[in-house]
Structure formats: structure tokens, C-alpha cells
Tab-separated table of N, CA, C and O in Angstrom:
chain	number	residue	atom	x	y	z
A	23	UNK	N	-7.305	-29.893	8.143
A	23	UNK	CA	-6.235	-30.818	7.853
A	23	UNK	C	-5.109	-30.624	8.858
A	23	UNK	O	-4.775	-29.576	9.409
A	24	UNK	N	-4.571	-31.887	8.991
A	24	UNK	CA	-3.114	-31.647	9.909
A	24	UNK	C	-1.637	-31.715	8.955
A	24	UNK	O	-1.673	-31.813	7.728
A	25	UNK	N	-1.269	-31.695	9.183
A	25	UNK	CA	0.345	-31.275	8.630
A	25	UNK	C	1.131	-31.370	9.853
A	25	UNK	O	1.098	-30.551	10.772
A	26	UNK	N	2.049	-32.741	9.784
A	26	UNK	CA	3.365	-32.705	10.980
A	26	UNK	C	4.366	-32.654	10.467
A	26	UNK	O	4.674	-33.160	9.388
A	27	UNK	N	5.152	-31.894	11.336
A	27	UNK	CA	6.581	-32.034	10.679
A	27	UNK	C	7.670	-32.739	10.693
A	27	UNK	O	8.729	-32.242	10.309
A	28	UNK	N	7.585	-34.048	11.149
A	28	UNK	CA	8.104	-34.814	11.020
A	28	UNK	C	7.630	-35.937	10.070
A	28	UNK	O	8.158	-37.050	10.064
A	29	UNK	N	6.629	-35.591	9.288
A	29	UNK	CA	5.987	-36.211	8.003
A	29	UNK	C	6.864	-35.308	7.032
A	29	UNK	O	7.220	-35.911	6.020
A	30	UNK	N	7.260	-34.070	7.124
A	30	UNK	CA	7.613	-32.789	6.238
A	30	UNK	C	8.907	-33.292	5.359
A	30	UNK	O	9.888	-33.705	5.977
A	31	UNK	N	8.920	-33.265	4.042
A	31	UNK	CA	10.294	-32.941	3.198
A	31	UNK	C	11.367	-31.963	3.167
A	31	UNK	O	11.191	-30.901	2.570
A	32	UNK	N	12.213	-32.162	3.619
A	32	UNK	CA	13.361	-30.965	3.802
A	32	UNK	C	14.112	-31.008	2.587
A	32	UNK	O	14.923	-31.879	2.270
A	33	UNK	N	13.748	-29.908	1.872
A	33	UNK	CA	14.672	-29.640	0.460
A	33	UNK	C	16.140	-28.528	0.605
A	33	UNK	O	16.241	-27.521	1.306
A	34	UNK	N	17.035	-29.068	-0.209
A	34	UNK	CA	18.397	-28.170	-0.481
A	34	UNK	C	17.980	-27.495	-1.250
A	34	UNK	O	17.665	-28.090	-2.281
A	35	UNK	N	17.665	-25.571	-1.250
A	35	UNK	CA	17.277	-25.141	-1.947
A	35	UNK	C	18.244	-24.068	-2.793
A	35	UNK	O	17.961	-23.257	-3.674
A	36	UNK	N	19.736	-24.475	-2.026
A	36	UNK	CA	21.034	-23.383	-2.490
A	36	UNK	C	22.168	-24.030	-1.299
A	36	UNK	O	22.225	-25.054	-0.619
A	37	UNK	N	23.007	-22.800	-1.485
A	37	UNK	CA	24.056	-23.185	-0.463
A	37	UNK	C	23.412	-22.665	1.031
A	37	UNK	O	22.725	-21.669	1.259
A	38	UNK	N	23.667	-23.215	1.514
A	38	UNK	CA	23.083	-23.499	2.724
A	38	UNK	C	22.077	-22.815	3.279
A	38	UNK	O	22.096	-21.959	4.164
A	39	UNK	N	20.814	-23.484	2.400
A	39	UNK	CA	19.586	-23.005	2.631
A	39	UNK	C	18.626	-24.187	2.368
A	39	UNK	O	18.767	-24.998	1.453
A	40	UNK	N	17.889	-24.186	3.047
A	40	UNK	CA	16.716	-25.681	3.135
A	40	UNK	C	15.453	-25.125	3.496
A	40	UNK	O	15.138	-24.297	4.351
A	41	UNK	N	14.520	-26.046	2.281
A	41	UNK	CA	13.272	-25.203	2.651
A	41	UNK	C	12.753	-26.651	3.159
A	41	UNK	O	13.275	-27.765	3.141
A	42	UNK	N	10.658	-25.834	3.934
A	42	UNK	CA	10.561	-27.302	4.054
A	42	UNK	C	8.794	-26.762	3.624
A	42	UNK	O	8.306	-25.692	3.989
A	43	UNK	N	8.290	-27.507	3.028
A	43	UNK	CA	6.321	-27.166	3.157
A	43	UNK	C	5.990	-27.570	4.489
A	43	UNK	O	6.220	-28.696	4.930
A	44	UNK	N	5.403	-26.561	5.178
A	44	UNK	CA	4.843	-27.230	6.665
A	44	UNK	C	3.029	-27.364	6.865
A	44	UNK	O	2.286	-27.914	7.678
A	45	UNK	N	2.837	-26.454	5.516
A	45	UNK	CA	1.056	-26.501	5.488
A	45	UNK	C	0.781	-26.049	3.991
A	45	UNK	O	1.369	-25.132	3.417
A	46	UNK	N	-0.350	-26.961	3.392
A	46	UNK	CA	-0.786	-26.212	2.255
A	46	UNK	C	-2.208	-26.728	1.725
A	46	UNK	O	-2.575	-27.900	1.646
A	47	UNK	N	-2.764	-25.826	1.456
A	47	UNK	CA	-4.538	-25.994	0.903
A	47	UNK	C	-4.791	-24.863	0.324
A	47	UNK	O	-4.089	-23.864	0.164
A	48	UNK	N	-6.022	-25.146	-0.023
A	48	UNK	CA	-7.145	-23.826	-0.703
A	48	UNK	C	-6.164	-23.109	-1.534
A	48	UNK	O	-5.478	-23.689	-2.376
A	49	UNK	N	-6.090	-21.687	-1.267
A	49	UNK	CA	-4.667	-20.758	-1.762
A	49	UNK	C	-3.590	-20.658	-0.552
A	49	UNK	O	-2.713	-19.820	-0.760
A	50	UNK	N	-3.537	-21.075	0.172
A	50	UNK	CA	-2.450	-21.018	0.795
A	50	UNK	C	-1.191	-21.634	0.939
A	50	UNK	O	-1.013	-22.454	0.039
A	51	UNK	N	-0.357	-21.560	1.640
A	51	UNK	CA	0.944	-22.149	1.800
A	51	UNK	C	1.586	-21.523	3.276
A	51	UNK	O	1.626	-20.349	3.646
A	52	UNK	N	2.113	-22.872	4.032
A	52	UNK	CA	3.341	-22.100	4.806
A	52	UNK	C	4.949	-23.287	4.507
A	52	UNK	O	5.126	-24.478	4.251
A	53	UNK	N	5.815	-22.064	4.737
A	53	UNK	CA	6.678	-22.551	4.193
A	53	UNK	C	8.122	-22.604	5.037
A	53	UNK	O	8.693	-21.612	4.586
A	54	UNK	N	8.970	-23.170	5.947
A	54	UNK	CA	10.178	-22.936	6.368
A	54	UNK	C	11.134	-22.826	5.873
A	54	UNK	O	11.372	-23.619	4.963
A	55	UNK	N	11.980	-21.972	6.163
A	55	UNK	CA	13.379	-21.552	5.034
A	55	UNK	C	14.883	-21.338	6.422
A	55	UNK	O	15.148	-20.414	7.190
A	56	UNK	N	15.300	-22.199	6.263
A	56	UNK	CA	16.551	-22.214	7.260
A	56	UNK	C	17.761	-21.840	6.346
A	56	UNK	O	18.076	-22.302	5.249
A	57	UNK	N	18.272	-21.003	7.006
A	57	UNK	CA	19.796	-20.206	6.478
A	57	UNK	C	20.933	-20.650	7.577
A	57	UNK	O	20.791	-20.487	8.789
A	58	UNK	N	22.191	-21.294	6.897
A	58	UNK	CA	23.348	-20.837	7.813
A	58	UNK	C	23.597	-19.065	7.563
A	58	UNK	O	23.097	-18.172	6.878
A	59	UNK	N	24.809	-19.239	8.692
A	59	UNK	CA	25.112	-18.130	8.256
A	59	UNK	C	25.880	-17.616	6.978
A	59	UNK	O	26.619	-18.460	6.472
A	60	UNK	N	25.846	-16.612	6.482
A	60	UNK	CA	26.396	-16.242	5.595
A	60	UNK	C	25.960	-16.478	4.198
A	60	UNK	O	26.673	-15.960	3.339
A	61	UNK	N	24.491	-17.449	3.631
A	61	UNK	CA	23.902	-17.859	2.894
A	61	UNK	C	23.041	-16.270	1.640
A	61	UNK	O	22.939	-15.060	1.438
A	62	UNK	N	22.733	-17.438	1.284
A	62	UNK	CA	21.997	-15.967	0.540
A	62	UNK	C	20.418	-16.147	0.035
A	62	UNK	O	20.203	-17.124	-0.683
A	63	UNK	N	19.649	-15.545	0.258
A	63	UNK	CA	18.366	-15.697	-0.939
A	63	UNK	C	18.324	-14.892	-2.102
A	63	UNK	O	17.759	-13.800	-2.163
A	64	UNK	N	19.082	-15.587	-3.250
A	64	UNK	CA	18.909	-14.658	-4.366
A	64	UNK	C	18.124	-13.360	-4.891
A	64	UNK	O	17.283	-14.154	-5.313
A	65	UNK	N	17.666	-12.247	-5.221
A	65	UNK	CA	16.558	-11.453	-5.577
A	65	UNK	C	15.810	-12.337	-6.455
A	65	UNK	O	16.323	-12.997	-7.358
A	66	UNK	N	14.660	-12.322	-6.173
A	66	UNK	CA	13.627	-12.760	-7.434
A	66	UNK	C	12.415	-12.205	-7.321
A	66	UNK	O	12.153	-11.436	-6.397
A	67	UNK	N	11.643	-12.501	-8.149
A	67	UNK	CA	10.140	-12.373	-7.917
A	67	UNK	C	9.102	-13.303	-8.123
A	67	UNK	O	9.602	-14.317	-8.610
A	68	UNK	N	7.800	-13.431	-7.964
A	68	UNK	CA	7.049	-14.324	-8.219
A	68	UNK	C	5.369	-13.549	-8.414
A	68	UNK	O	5.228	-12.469	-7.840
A	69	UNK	N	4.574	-13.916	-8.934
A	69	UNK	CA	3.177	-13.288	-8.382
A	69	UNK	C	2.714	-13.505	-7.192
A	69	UNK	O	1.782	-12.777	-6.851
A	70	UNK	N	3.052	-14.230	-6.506
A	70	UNK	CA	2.430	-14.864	-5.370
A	70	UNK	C	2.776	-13.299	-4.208
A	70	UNK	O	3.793	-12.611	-4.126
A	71	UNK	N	1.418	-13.195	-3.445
A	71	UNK	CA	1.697	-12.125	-1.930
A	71	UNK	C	2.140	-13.676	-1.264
A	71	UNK	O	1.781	-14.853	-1.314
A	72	UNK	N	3.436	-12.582	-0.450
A	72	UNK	CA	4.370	-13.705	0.677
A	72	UNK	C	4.779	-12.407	1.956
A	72	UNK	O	5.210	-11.254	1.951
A	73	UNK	N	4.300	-13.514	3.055
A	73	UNK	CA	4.452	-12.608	4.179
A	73	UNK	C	5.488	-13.654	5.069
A	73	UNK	O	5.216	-14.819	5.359
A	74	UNK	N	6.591	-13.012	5.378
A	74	UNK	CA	7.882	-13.605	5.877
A	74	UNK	C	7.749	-13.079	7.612
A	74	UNK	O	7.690	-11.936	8.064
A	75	UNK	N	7.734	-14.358	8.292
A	75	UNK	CA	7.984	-13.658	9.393
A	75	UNK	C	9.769	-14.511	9.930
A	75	UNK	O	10.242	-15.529	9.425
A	76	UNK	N	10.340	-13.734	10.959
A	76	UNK	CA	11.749	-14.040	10.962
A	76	UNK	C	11.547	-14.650	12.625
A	76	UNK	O	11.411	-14.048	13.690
A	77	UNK	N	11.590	-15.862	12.348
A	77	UNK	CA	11.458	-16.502	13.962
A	77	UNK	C	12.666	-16.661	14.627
A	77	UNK	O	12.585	-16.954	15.820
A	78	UNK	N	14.161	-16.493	13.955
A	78	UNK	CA	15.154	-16.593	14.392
A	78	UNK	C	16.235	-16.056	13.587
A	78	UNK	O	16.033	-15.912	12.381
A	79	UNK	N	17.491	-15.702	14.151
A	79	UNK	CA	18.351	-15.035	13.004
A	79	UNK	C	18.445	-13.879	12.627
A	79	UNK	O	17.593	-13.096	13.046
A	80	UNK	N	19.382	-13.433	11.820
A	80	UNK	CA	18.836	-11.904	11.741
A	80	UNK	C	19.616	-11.501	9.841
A	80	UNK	O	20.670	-11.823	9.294
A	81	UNK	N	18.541	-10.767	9.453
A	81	UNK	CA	19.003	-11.145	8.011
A	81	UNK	C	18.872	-9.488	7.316
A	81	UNK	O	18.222	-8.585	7.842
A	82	UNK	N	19.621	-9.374	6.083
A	82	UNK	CA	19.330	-7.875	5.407
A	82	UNK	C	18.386	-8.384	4.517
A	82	UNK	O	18.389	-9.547	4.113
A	83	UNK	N	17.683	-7.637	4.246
A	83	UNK	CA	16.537	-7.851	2.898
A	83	UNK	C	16.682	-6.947	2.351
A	83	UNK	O	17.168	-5.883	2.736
A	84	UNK	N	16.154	-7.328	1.051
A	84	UNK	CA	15.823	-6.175	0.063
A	84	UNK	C	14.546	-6.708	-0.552
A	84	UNK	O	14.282	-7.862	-0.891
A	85	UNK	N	13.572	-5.244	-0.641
A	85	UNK	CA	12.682	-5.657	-1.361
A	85	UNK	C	12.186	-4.130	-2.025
A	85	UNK	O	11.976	-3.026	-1.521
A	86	UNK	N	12.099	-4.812	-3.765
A	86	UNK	CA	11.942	-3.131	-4.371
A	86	UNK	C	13.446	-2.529	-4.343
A	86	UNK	O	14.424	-3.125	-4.795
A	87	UNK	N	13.469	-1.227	-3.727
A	87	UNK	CA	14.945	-0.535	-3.808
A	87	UNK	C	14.883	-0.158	-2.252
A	87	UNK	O	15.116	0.949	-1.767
A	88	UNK	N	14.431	-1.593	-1.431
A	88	UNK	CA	14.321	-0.750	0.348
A	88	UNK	C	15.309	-1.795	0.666
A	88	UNK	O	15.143	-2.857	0.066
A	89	UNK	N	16.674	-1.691	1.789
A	89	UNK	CA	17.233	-2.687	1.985
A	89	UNK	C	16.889	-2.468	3.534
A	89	UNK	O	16.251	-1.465	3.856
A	90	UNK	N	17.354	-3.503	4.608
A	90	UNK	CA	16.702	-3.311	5.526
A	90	UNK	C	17.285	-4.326	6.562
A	90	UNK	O	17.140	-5.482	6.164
A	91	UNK	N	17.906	-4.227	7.788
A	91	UNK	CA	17.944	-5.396	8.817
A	91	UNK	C	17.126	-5.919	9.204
A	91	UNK	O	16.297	-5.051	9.479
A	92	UNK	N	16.617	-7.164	9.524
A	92	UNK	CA	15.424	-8.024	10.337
A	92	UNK	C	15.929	-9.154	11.510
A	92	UNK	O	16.960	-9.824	11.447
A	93	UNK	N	15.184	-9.171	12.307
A	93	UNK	CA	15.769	-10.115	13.082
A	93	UNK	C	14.116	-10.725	13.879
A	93	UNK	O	12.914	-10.605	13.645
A	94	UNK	N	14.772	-11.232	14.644
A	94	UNK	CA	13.640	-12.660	14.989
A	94	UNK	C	12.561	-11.786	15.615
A	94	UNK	O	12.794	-10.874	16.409
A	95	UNK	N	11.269	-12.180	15.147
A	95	UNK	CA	9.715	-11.346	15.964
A	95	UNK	C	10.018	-10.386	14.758
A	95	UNK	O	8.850	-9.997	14.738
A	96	UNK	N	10.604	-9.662	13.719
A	96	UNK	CA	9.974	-9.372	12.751
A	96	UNK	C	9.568	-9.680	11.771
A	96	UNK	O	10.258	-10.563	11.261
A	97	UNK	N	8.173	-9.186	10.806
A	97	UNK	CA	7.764	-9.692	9.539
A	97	UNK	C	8.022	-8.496	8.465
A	97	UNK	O	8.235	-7.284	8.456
A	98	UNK	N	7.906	-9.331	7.776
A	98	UNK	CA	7.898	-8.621	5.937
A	98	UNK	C	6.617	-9.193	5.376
A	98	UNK	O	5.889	-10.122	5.726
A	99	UNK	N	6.580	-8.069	4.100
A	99	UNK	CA	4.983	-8.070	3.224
A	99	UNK	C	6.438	-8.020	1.571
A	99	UNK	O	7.467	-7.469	1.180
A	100	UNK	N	5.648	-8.815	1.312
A	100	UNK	CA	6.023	-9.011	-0.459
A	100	UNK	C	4.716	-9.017	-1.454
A	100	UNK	O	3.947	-9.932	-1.751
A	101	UNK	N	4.766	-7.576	-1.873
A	101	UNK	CA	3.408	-7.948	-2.954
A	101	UNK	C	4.055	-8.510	-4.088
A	101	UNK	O	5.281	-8.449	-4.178
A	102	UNK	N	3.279	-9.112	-5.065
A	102	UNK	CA	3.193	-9.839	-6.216
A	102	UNK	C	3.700	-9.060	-7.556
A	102	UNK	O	3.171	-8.190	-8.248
A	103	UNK	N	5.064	-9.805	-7.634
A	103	UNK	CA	6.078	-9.527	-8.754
A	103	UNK	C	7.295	-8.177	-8.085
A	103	UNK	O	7.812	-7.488	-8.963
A	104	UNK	N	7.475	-8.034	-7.413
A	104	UNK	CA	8.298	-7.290	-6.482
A	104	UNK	C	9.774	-8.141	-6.226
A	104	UNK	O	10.075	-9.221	-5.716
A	105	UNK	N	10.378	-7.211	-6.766
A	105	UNK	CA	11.961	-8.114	-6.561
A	105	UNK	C	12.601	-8.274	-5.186
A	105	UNK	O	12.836	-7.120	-4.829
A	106	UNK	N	12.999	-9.101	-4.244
A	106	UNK	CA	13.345	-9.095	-3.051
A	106	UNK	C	13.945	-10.323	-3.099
A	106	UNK	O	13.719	-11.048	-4.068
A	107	UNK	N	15.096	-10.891	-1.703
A	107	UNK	CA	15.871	-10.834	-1.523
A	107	UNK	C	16.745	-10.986	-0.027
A	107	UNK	O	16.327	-10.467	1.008
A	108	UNK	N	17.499	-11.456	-0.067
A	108	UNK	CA	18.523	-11.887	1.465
A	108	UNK	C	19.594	-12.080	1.687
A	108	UNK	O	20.103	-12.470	0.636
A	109	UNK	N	20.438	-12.043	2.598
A	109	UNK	CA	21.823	-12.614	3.416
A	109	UNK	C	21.137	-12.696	4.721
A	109	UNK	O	20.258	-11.956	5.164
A	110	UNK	N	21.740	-13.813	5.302
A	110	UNK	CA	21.464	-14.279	6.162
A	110	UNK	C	22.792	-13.706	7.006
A	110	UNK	O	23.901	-14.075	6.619
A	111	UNK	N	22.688	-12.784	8.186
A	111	UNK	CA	23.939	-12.315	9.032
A	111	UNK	C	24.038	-13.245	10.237
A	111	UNK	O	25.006	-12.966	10.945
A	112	UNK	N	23.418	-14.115	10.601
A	112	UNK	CA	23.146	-14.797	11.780
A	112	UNK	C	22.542	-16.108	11.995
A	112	UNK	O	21.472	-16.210	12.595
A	113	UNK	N	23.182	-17.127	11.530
A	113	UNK	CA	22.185	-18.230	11.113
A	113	UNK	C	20.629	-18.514	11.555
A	113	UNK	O	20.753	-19.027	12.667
A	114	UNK	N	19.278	-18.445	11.264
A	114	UNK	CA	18.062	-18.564	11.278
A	114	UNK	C	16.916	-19.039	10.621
A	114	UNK	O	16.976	-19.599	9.526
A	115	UNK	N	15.906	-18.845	11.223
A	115	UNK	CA	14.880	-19.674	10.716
A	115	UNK	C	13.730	-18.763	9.912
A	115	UNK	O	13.394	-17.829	10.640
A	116	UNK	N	13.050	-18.753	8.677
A	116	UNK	CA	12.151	-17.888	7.955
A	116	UNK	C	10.746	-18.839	7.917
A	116	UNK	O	10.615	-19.924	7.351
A	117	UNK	N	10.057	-18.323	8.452
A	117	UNK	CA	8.526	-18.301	8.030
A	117	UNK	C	7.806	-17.957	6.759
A	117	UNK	O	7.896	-16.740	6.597
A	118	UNK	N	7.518	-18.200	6.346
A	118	UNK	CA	7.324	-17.619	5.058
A	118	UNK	C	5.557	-18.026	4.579
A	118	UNK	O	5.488	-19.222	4.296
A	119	UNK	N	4.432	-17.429	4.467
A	119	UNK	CA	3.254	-17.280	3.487
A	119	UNK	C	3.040	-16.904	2.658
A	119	UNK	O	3.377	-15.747	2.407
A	120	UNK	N	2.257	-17.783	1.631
A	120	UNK	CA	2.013	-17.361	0.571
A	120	UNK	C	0.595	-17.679	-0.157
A	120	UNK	O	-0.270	-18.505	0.134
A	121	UNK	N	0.652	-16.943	-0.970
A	121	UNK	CA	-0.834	-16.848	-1.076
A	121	UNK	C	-1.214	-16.379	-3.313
A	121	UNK	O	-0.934	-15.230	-3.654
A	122	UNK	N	-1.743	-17.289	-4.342
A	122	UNK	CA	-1.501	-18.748	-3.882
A	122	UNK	C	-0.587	-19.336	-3.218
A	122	UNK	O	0.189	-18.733	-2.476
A	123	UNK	N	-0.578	-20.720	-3.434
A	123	UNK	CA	0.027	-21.755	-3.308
A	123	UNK	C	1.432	-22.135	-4.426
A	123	UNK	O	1.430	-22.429	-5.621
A	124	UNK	N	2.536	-21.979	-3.461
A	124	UNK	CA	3.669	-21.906	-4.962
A	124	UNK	C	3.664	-23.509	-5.139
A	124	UNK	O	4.197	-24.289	-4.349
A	125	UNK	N	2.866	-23.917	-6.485
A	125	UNK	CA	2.731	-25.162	-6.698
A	125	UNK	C	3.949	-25.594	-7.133
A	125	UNK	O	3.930	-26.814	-7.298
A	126	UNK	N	5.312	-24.947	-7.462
A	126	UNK	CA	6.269	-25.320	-7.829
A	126	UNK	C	7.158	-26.564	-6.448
A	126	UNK	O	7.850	-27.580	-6.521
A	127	UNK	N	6.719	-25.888	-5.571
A	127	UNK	CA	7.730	-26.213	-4.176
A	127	UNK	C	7.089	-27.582	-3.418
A	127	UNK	O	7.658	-28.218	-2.531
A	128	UNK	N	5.562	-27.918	-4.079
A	128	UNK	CA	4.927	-29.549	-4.324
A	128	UNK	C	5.265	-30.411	-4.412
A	128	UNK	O	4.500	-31.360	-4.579
């Protein structure tokens, strides 16, 4: 299947944060997550494994009780039901997989 992104839905998913679906089938998902600066990704959890890679920007995470700087060319691993988490220090762009498919974000 193809998936363009200029077919893609850009959702307001908080204060200045926009997600977008850029691919999804079988169990998978990919997902874009743009932060201004200074934004936040609440802590939550989900069952879903999500592997975040940081293509731009540079952000603190938390995941579990690990907090942590990231910046662009690094990834993160989120196993399933694990509390984690963000500020965005640098306005950027998140990659994000998941595995299922968060049928919510459909």
C-alpha cells in the first residue's frame, strides 16, 4: 500500500502538538508528532510497543522512572503499559511506531 502525505490528516492533539497517521496496516502504525517549543506530551500509557525515533528537535523524556535528553537521530523503545512522557526543549519532529495499531488515532 501507499500512503502520501499530502493525502494525510493533521490533528491538534494538545497545545501545540499535531499528530498526523502517515502509514497503517496489519499491526502496524507510523505516526508523526510535531511539537513547538515548549509543548508537552503528557505521561501516559497504552499496551501498544512504540518505538519513537526523534528526526528533529530535542526533547526530555521520561519513561518508567528514567528521564533523559533526546535529540534528532535518536530513538526510544516503549514497552506496553509503561508510563512515559515529554517536553519538547527545541521545537521538532517525532516519529513514532506502533505495534498494534492505535485504532483510536483512525
Amino acid at each position: 500500500m501507499f500512503f502520501f502525505y499530502k493525502n494525510s490528516r493533521q490533528d491538534r492533539v494538545g497545545e501545540g502538538v499535531t499528530r498526523r497517521v502517515l502509514a497503517h496496516g496489519g499491526k502496524m502504525m507510523c505516526v508523526e508528532v510535531v511539537f513547538e517549543q515548549g509543548a508537552i506530551g503528557p505521561v501516559h500509557t497504552h499496551p501498544h510497543e512504540q518505538l519513537t525515533y526523534v528526526r528533529s528537535g530535542a526533547f526530555i523524556f521520561t519513561i518508567g522512572s528514567e528521564q533523559r535528553e533526546v535529540r534528532a537521530g535518536d530513538s526510544l523503545y516503549k514497552k506496553p503499559h509503561i508510563p512515559h512522557g515529554c517536553v519538547c526543549l527545541e521545537s521538532g519532529v517525532l516519529v513514532d511506531i506502533f505495534t498494534p495499531q492505535r485504532e483510536e488515532f483512525l
